[in-house]
CSV table of C-alpha atoms and ligand atoms in Angstrom, one decimal:
chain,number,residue,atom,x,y,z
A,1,UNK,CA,76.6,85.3,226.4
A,2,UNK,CA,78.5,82.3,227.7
A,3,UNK,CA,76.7,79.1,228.5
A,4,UNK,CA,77.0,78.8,231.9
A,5,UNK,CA,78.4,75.1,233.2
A,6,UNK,CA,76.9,75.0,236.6
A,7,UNK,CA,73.9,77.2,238.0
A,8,UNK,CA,75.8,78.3,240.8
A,9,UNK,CA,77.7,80.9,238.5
A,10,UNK,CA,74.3,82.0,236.2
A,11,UNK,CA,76.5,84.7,234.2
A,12,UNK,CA,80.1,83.8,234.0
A,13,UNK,CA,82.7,86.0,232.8
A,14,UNK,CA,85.4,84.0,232.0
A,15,UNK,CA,85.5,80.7,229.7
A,16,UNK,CA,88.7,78.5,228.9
A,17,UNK,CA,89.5,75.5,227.4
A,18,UNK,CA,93.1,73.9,228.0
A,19,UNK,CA,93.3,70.7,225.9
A,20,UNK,CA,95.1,67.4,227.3
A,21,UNK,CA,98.7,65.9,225.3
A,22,UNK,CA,99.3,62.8,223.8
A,23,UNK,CA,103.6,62.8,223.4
A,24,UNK,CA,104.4,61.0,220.0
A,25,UNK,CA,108.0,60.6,220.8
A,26,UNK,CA,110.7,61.5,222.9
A,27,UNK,CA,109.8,60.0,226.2
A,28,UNK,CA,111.4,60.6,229.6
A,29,UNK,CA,113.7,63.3,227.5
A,30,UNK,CA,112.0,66.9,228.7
A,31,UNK,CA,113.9,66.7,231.9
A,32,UNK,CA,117.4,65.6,230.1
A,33,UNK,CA,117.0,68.4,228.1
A,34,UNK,CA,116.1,66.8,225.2
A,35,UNK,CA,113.6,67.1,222.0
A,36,UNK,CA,109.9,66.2,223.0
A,37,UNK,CA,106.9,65.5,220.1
A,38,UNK,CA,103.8,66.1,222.0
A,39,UNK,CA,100.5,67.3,220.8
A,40,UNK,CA,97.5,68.3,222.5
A,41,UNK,CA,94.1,66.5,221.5
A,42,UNK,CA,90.6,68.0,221.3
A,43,UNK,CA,89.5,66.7,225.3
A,44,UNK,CA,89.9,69.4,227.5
A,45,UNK,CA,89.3,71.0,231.2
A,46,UNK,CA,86.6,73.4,230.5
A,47,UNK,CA,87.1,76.4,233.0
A,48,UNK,CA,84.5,79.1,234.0
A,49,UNK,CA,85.1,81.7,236.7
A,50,UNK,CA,83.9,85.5,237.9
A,51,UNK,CA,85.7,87.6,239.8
A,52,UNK,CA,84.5,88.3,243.2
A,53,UNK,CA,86.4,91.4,244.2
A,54,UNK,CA,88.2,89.0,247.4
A,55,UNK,CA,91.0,87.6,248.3
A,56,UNK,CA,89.1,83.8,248.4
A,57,UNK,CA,89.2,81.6,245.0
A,58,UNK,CA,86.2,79.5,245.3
A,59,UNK,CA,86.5,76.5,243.4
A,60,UNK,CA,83.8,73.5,242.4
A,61,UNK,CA,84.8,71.0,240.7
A,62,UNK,CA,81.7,69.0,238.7
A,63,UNK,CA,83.1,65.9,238.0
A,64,UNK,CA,84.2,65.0,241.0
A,65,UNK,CA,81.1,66.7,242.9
A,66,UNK,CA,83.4,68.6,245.2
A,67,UNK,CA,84.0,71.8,246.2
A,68,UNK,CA,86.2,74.0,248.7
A,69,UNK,CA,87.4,77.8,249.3
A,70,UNK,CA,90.7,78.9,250.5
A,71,UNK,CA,92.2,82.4,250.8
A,72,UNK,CA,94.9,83.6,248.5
A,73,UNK,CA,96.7,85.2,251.5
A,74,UNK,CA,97.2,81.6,252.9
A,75,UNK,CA,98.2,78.8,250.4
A,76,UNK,CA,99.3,75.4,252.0
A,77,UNK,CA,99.3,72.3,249.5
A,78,UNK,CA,98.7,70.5,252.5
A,79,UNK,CA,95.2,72.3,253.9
A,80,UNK,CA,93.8,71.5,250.3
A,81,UNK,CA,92.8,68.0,248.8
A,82,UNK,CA,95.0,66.9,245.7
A,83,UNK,CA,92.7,68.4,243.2
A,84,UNK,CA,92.9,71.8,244.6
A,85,UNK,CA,96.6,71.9,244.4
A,86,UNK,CA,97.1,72.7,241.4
A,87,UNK,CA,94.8,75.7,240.6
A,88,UNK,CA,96.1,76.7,244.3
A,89,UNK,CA,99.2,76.0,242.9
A,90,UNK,CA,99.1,78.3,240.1
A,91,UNK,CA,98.1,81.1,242.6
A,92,UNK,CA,101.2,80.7,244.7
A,93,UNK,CA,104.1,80.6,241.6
A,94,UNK,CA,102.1,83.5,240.2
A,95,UNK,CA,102.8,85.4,243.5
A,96,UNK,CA,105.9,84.3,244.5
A,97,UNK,CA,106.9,86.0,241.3
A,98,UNK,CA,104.6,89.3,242.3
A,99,UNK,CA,102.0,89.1,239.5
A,100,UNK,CA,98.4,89.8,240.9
A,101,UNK,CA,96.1,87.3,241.3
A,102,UNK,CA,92.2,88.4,241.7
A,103,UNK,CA,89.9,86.0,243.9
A,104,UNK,CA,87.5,83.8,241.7
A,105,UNK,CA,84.4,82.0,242.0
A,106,UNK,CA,85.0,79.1,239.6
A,107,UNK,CA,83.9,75.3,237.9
A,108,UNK,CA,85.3,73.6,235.9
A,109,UNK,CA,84.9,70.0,234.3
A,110,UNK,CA,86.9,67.8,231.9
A,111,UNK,CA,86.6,65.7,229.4
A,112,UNK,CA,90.4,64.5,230.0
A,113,UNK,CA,90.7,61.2,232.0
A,114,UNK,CA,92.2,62.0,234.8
A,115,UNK,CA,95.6,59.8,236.3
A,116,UNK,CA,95.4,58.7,232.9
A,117,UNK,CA,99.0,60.2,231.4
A,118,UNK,CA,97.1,62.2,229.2
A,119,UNK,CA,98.4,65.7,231.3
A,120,UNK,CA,94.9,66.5,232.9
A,121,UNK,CA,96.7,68.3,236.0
A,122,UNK,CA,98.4,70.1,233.5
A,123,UNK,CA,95.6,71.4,231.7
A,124,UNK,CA,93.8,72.7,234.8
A,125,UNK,CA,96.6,74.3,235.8
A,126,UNK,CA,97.3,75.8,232.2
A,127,UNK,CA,93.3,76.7,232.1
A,128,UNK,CA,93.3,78.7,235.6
A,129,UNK,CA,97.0,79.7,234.5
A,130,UNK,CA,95.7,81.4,231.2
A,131,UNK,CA,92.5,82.9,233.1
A,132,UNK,CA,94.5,84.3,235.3
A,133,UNK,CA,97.0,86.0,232.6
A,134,UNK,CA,93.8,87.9,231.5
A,135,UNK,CA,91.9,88.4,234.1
A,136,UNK,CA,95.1,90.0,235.8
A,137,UNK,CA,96.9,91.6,232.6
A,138,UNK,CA,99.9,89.7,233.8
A,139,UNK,CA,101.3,89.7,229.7
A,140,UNK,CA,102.5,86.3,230.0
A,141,UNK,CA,103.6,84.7,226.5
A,142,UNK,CA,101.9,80.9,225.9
A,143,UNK,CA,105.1,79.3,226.7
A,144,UNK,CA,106.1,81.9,229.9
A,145,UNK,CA,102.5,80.6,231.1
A,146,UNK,CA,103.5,76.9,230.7
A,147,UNK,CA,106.8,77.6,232.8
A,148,UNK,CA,104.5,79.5,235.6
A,149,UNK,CA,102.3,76.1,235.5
A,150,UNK,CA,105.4,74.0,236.0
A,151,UNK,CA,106.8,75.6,238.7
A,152,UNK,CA,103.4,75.4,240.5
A,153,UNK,CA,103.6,71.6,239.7
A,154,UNK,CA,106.9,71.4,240.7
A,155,UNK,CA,107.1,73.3,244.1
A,156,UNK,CA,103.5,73.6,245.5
A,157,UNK,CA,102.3,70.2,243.9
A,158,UNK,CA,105.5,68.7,244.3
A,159,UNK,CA,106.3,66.6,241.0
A,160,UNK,CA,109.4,67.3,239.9
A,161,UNK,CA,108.2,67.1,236.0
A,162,UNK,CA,109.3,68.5,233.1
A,163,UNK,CA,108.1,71.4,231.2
A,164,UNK,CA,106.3,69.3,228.2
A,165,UNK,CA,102.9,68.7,229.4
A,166,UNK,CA,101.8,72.4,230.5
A,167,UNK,CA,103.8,73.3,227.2
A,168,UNK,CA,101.7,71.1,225.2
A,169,UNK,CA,98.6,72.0,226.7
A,170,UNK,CA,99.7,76.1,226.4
A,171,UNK,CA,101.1,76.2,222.8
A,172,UNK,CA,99.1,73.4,221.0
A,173,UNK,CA,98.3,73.8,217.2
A,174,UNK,CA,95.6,71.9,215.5
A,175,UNK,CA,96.5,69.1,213.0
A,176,UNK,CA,100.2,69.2,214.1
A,177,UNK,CA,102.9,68.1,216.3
A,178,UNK,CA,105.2,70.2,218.4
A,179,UNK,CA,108.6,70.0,218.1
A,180,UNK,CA,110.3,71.2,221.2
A,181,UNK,CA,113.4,71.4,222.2
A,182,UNK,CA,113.3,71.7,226.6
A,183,UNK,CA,117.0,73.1,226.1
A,184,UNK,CA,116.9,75.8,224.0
A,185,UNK,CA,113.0,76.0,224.6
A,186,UNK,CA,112.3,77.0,220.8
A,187,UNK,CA,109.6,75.2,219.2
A,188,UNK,CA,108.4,74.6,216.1
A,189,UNK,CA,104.6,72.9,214.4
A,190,UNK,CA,105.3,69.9,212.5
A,191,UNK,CA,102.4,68.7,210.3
A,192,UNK,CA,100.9,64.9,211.4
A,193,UNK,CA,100.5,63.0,208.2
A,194,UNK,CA,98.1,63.7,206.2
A,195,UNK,CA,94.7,61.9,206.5
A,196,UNK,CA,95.9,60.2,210.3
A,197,UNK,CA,93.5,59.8,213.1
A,198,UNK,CA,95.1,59.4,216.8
A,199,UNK,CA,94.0,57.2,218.4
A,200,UNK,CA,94.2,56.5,222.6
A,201,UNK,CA,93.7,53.7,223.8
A,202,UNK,CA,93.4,53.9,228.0
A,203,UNK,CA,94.4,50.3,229.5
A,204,UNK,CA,92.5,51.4,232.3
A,205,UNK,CA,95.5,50.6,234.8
A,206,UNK,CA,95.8,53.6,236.6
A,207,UNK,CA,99.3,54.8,237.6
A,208,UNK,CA,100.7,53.4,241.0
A,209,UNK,CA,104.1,54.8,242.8
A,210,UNK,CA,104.6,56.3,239.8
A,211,UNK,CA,105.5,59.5,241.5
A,212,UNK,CA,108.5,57.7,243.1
A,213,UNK,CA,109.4,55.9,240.0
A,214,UNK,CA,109.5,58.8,238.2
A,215,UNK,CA,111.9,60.5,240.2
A,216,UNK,CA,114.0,57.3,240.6
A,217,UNK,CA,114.5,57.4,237.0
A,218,UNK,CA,115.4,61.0,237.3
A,219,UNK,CA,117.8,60.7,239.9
A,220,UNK,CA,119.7,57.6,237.4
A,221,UNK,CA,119.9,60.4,234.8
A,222,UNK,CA,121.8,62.6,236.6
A,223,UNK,CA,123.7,60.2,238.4
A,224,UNK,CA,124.8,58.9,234.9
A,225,UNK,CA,125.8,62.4,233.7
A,226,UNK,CA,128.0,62.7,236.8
A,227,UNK,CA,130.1,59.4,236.5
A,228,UNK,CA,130.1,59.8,232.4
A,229,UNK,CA,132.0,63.3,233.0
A,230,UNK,CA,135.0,61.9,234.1
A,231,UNK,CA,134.8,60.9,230.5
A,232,UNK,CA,133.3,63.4,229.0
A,233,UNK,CA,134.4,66.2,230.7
A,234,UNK,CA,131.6,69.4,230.3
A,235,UNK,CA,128.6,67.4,229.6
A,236,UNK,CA,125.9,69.4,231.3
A,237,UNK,CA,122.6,66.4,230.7
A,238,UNK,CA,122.4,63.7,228.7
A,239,UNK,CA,121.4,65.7,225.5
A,240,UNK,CA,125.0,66.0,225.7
A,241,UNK,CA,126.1,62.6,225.2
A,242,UNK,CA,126.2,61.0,221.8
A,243,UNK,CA,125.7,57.7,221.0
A,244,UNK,CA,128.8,56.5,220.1
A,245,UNK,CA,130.0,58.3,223.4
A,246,UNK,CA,127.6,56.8,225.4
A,247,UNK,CA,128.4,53.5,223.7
A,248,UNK,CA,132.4,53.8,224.7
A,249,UNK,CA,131.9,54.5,228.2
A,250,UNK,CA,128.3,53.1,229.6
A,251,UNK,CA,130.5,50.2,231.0
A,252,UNK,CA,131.7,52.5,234.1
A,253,UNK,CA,127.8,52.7,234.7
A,254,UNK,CA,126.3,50.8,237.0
A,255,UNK,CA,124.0,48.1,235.3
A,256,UNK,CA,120.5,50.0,235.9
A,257,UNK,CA,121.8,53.5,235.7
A,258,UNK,CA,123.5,52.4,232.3
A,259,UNK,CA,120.3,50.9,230.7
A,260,UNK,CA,118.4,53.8,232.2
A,261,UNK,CA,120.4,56.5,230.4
A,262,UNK,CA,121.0,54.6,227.4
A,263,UNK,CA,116.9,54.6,226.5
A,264,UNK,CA,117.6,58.3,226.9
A,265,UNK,CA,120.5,59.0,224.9
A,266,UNK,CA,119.0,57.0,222.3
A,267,UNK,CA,115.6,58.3,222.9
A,268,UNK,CA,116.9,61.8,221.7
A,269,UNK,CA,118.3,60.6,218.4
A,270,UNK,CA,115.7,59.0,217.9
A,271,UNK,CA,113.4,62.3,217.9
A,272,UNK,CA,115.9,63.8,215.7
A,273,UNK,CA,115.4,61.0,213.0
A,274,UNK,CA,111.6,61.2,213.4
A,275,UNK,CA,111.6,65.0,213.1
A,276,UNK,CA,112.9,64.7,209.6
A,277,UNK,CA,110.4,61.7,208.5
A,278,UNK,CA,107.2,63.8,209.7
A,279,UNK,CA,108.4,66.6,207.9
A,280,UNK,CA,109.2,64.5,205.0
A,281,UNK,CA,105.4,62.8,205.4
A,282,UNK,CA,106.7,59.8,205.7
A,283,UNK,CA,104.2,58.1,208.2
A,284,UNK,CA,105.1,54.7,207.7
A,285,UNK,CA,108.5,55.1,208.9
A,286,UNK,CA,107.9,57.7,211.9
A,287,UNK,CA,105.2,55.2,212.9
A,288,UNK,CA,108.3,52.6,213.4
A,289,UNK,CA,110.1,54.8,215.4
A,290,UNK,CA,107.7,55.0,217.8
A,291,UNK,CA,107.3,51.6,218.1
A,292,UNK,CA,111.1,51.0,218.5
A,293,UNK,CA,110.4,53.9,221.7
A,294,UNK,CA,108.0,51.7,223.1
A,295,UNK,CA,110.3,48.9,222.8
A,296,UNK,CA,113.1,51.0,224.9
A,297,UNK,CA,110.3,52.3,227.3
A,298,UNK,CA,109.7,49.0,227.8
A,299,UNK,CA,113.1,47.1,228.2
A,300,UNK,CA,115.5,49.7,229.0
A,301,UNK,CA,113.7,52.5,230.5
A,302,UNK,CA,111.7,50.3,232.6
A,303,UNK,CA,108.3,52.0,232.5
A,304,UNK,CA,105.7,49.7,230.9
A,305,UNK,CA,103.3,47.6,232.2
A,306,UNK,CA,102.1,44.0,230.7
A,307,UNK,CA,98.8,46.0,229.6
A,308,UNK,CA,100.4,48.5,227.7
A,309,UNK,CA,102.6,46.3,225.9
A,310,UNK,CA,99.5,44.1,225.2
A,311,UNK,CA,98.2,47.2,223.2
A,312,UNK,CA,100.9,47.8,221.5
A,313,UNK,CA,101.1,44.2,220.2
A,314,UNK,CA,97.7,44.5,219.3
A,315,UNK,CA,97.5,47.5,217.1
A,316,UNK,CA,100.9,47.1,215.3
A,317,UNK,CA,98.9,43.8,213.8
A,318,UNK,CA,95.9,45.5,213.0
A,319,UNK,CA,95.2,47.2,209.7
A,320,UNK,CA,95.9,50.7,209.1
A,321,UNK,CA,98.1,51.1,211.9
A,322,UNK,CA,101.4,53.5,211.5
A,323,UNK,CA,102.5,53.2,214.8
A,324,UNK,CA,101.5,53.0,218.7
A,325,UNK,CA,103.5,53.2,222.0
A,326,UNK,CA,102.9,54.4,225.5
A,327,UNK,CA,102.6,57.9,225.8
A,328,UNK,CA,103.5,59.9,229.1
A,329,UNK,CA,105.5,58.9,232.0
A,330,UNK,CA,103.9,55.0,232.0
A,331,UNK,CA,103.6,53.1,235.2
A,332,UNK,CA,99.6,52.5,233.5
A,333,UNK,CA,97.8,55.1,231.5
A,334,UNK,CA,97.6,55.3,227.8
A,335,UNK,CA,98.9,54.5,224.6
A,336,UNK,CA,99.0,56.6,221.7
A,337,UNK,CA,98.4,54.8,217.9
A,338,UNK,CA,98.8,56.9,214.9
A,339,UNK,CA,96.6,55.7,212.3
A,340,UNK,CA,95.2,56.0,209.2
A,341,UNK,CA,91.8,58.1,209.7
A,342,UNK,CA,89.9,55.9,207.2
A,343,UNK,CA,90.5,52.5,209.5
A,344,UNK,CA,90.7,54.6,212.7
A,345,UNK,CA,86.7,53.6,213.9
A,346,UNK,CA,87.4,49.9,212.9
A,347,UNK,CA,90.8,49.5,214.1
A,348,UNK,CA,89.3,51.5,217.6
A,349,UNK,CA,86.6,48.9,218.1
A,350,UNK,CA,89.1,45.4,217.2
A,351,UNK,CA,91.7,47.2,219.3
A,352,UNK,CA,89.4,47.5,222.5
A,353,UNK,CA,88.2,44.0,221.8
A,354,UNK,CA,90.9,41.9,221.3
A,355,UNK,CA,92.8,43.7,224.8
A,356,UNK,CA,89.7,42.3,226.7
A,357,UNK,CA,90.0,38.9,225.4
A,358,UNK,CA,93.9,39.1,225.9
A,359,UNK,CA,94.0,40.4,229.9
A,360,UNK,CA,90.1,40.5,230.3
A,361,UNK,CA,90.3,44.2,231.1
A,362,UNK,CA,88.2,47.0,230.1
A,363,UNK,CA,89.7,49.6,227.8
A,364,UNK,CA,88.9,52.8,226.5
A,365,UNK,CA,89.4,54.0,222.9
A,366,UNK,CA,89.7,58.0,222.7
A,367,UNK,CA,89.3,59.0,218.6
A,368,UNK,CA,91.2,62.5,218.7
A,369,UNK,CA,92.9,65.2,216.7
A,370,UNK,CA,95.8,67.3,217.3
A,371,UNK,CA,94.1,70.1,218.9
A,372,UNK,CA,94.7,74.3,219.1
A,373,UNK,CA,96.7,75.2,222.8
A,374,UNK,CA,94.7,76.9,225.3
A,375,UNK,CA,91.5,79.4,224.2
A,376,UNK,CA,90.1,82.3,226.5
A,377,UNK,CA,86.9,83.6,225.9
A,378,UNK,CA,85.2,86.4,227.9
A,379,UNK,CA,81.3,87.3,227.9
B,401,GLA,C1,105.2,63.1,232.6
B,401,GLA,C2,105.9,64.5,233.0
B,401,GLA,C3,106.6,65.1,231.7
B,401,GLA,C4,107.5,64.0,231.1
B,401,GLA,C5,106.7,62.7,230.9
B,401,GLA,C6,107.6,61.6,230.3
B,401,GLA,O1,104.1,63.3,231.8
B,401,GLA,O2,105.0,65.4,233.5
B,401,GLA,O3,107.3,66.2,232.1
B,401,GLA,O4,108.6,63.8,231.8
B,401,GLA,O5,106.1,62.2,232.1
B,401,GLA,O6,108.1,61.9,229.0
């Protein structure tokens, strides 16, 4: 018997958990077709549902103390609120591609901040995703779901992300990294260092415009691929342009498109290097690397705020710290410190402090673990 979340559904069938994503490196690189380092952590959108034997999915959602119904015969991102858009949206790519999709009755909750850039659309879209692959036999693989999940994000949302978020929160494994490479779309589990604790740390600054930003920076990426092929003639992204490449032609850039790809192009080496140290266990050195990507988040990629780089100052001085930068898209959010798990709850508490005496904001520490992908459970 599952342990129902809300009274209004006293026996429910269905029961997922989709976990949130810090990314450890390789930011700004999933849509450049580069290698990305997420993992997803142990805070998730907890998901029940029935079936109801309609066409209406009837949603509640706790935290926010809302609820709404619409008809799966009729989905429009505009009649719904935000927060209905993407389980809607999950609906509409799933039939757009002709899988079935059964009308629900469901709640959910989560314990992933939300607006936060720790991925908490994507895991409710991943959660009703992964119910739905069940419910509705649709034989989708973990990372065919996550695509399905995108596209909804991408053409009924209306973000033009990447794919590493809904991957994360799809495929995680517990106690490890995922390497994958958004070209070739293989993946592969790369062990965290032994005995490390991540930990978040939430500035509280909630992203603004970041929706535009985000696909300003996009749109500089592929502008720079189409003025660098004059040069580089049958480069198809920027995963295609090496450094030394990069470095002979970026002057026919113009200045902002130039510094924009370069945190990219350098970005992806820099995953490549940081590959081989994790797999090697070599914690203090992968921990550097990440702070060199905040660096390029911060002063070439342009996506930092003054708060995030205030943690990042922080933690690198405290003890026990391997390594912290901003994880996600920026604009506000999170950062993500790896740390060693026997200074984690000190280096927690000195890191919230010392942000509050430094901007006199409020913070939030998350203590997490690299968490398992996506679990269904029926009763
Ligand atoms: C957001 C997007 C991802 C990725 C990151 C930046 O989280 O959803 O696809 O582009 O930003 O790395």
């Amino acid at each position: 018997m599952i342990k129902p979340l809300s009274p209004s559904l006293p026996a429910p069938q269905w029961d997922i958990h989709a976990p949130g994503r810090v990314n450890l490196l390789g930011e700004h690189v999933d849509y450049n077709d580069g290698i990305v380092l997420p993992a997803a952590i142990d805070r998730y959108v907890h998901l029940q549902a029935v079936e109801t034997g309609h066409t209406r999915v009837e949603l509640t959602a706790l935290d926010l103390g809302e609820k709404i119904t619409f008809d799966l015969e009729n989905l429009q991102p505009q009649a719904l609120p935000d927060w209905a858009r993407y389980p809607a949206g999950v609906a509409w790519a799933a039939l757009q591609r002709g899988l079935p999709v059964s009308g629900i009755r469901a709640v959910y909750t989560s314990s992933v901040p939300i607006g936060a850039g720790l991925s908490s659309s994507a895991a409710v879209e991943v959660a009703f995703g992964a119910l739905w692959n069940e419910l509705n036999r649709w034989g989708l693989s973990r990372l065919e779901l996550a695509q399905l999940c995108q596209q909804a994000e991408n053409r009924f949302v209306g973000v033009n992300c990447g794919l590493m978020d809904q991957f994360a929160s799809a495929c995680g494994i517990k106690g490890h990294a995922l390497m994958f490479d958004t070209r070739s779309l293989s993946y592969e589990p790369v062990p965290l260092p032994a005995s490390t604790a991540l930990v978040i740390a939430d500035s509280g600054m909630r992203r603004t415009l970041a929706n535009s930003a985000y696909n300003q920076r996009r749109a500089d990426c592929e502008e720079a691929v189409r003025l660098l092929r004059v040069y580089l003639p049958g480069i198809r992204s920027l995963r295609d342009v090496r450094l030394d490449d990069f470095n002979r032609f970026s002057a026919h850039l113009p200045e902002q498109v130039g510094r924009h790809a370069r945190h990219v192009v350098e970005e992806i080496a820099r995953v490549e290097k940081a590959v081989d140290l994790l797999k090697q266990g070599d914690g203090a050195a992968f921990g550097q690397l990440m702070v060199e990507g905040h660096a390029s988040l911060r002063d070439l990629y342009q996506v930092s705020i003054p708060e995030l780089d205030r943690l990042v100052e922080i933690a690198t001085c405290l003890p026990g710290c391997l390594g912290a930068r901003l994880t996600g898209a920026g604009f506000g959010g999170c950062t993500v410190n790896l740390v060693e798990e026997e200074s984690a709850q000190i280096f927690a508490q000195r890191l919230a402090q010392e942000y509050t005496l430094r901007t006199g904001k409020t913070g939030e520490i998350y203590l997490c673990h690299a968490s398992e992908g996506v679990h269904v459970q029926t009763g």
